[in-house]
Amino acid sequence: MLALLLASAAGLAGGAWAAPGSDSVAVTGASLAAAALPVPPELEKRGSSDSVVPPATPRVAARLLPPAPAAAAALHAAPGFVLRRVPNPRHRSVDASARAMPAALMRLRAIDRLMVQVTHVRSGAGRRLTDWRIEGGEEYRERAALSAVASGTNDGDRSRLRTLRLDAGRGGLSGSFGDVPPVTVERFVSLQHLRGAVVEGDLGGGAWWRALGGGPTPTPGQPTPRAAIAGWVLDGARVDDARLSLALFGFRRGAPTARSGDPDSLAGRGGQAVIGITAPLPMGSLALRLAAGHHDLDGHGGLTAGQITEWNLSAPRLVIALRDERATRRARVIGSDDYRATPRREDRWNVQARPWSGRAEAHFTGVVRAADDPALSARTIQLGGSGTVGRSRWYAGAEAGWDDRPLTGELDRRLSLQAGRSWTAGHALLARLDRNTGGAGRDQLQATVELSLALRRRLRLGLEPRLWWDARRLAQGALEARLTAPLPWLGTRLAAGVVLAAAAERGFRGELREATLAVSLAPRARDRGDLEIRRVSDGGTGHLEYDAGYEMVADRYESLVGGSFARRDSSRVTVLVLRSGNRSGAPNVLVSLDGKELRFTDEDGVARFDHVSPGVHVVALEERSLPPQQEVVGASRVFVTLERGHPPEAVEFTIARPARRSTF
């Protein structure tokens, strides 16, 4: 009875009604009444969005409806129904592909990287040389990464592929295939140009292992030694509080293809094992490395041995590093290109003190190396200090050095005096006087002034006048000027520089020695592009150089509901000055090489010394040039050994605020 009353009320209301939602379905009074009754099977097969309209009017249908059982039979026997759709004018369909994905439903899937760099040199004689490098890859979540690196050269006649490498990793396992990165094990193994494979594994807790194998990387235009090298390294294994390392290497080399008569080019085979342990001490550490091997490179088999002992102490006002190396006569360094002899004995020391609450610094460094080959023997000592002048921002220092090379039989002596000042506005001044004396009556004097001015609108002007005297006579002078300025678009910074010089041998006629124009831009937060054009003229002949590079980093996201520049040069020393904590570069910090050459770090905290001669050199950070309330963490002077064909690793200094200690 209730169903009949509802059906009658709906029928008397008349007409059809439609919900304002997205599905527009017309429902009449008869269909509402039918919804309260048992539904015949043929009606169950119809779609839910279809309206059921009998041919009779709503009022007639309501009046003819019998009680429930009879009504079901009547509907079952009624004539065919008509399906009709009634559109809703307020409904607007939504394209699923145009819906914006909420940020909460997105996550970072990978970071893509791409770097391209080209270096071109064109000399006045028409000779051209182009070096290029391409590096790209991506880093995924779960410590997975994939990248590829390729480099080559073009000398105008033909193009050559120099290196090609593929790097991959997932979790604690990674590998490199092709021209792999350099691999070194103390002084005993130095693989700088290895073509093969390297696989590394992370054992946790700072321990890792590495397995490698391959041969020398071919050098365009030069013969390639026929050699094979294989090895395995374990490092950082914990034994109580100490760290244990172990290395095993074997090699084989065929008949010589170059440098006939050189003992390092003789055919042979051999192997070497290295074991080391590093134990912590109060404010320092003690390390011991032992090596033993066997080879027949000298024409007959024999054993070799070597040891390295190193002690380090690092206190707030005192840093000491002592290193002692010993090796037998037949000991050699396993390399990718050659197997050169090692020094029989080498002692290094580096002592640095910071008295008067860090307002002064004194250092004493030295290297004594003895070898059967006079070219490897050396004795170098440096002694000096610096400090602030009273409570002012002026500072001064002095340094003396002695370098004895048995190969030449000459003793070089150097004396350096310096003074400078820094201003809170960003200005900096440094004046330096260097005198070098040696054999054959050599007496050279150089005076240098470096001035850096912070101008308005973030402009910076650098001036560096230099004068040279030889045998107490003025030989030449030069003035280097450099201006950097930011531009208001794409994070661009423009730098222009010139070097004007005059020499006595040319009657002190002024000439433009070098002109440089550089542009650096950062169109996005992690993208960087660099372009530098340089014109160099020396002795009437000149050449044009340009470097162009771009590095791009992009993030790639996924929906939760859907399921690395320039070719390394063995005569270049690179210095990094980084801030502790965020590891960002510290600009305008003065660093020196052997106390002779000075450089200020750039915006990224990088300084470079080019055309450095092979041998042992000292790289120092001048602490007086640090920003206020900053000091060096550890030693501010380190040794760097340069060897032909073996590019050195970058020298890294870390600066931080001094730690505050309270005593109760």
GROMACS .gro file of N, CA and C in nm, residues 107 274 296 355 369 488 512 571 588 640:
model
   30
  107ARG      N    1   5.652   1.221  -0.705
  107ARG     CA    2   5.778   1.202  -0.636
  107ARG      C    3   5.892   1.204  -0.738
  274VAL      N    4   9.989  -0.542  -0.096
  274VAL     CA    5  10.002  -0.429  -0.004
  274VAL      C    6   9.903  -0.450   0.110
  296ASP      N    7  11.016  -0.965  -1.303
  296ASP     CA    8  11.136  -0.995  -1.382
  296ASP      C    9  11.157  -0.891  -1.491
  355PRO      N   10  10.005   3.042   1.686
  355PRO     CA   11  10.007   3.102   1.820
  355PRO      C   12   9.923   3.229   1.826
  369ARG      N   13  11.441   1.323  -0.066
  369ARG     CA   14  11.419   1.203  -0.147
  369ARG      C   15  11.552   1.158  -0.205
  488PRO      N   16   7.178   4.154  -1.590
  488PRO     CA   17   7.048   4.136  -1.524
  488PRO      C   18   6.964   4.020  -1.578
  512LEU      N   19  10.032   4.415  -2.636
  512LEU     CA   20   9.920   4.343  -2.576
  512LEU      C   21   9.955   4.195  -2.574
  571SER      N   22  10.030   1.906  -1.611
  571SER     CA   23  10.105   2.023  -1.566
  571SER      C   24  10.015   2.126  -1.499
  588ASN      N   25   8.761   3.448  -0.350
  588ASN     CA   26   8.856   3.553  -0.311
  588ASN      C   27   8.948   3.509  -0.198
  640VAL      N   28  10.246   1.845  -0.332
  640VAL     CA   29  10.190   1.792  -0.456
  640VAL      C   30  10.306   1.746  -0.543
   0.00000   0.00000   0.00000
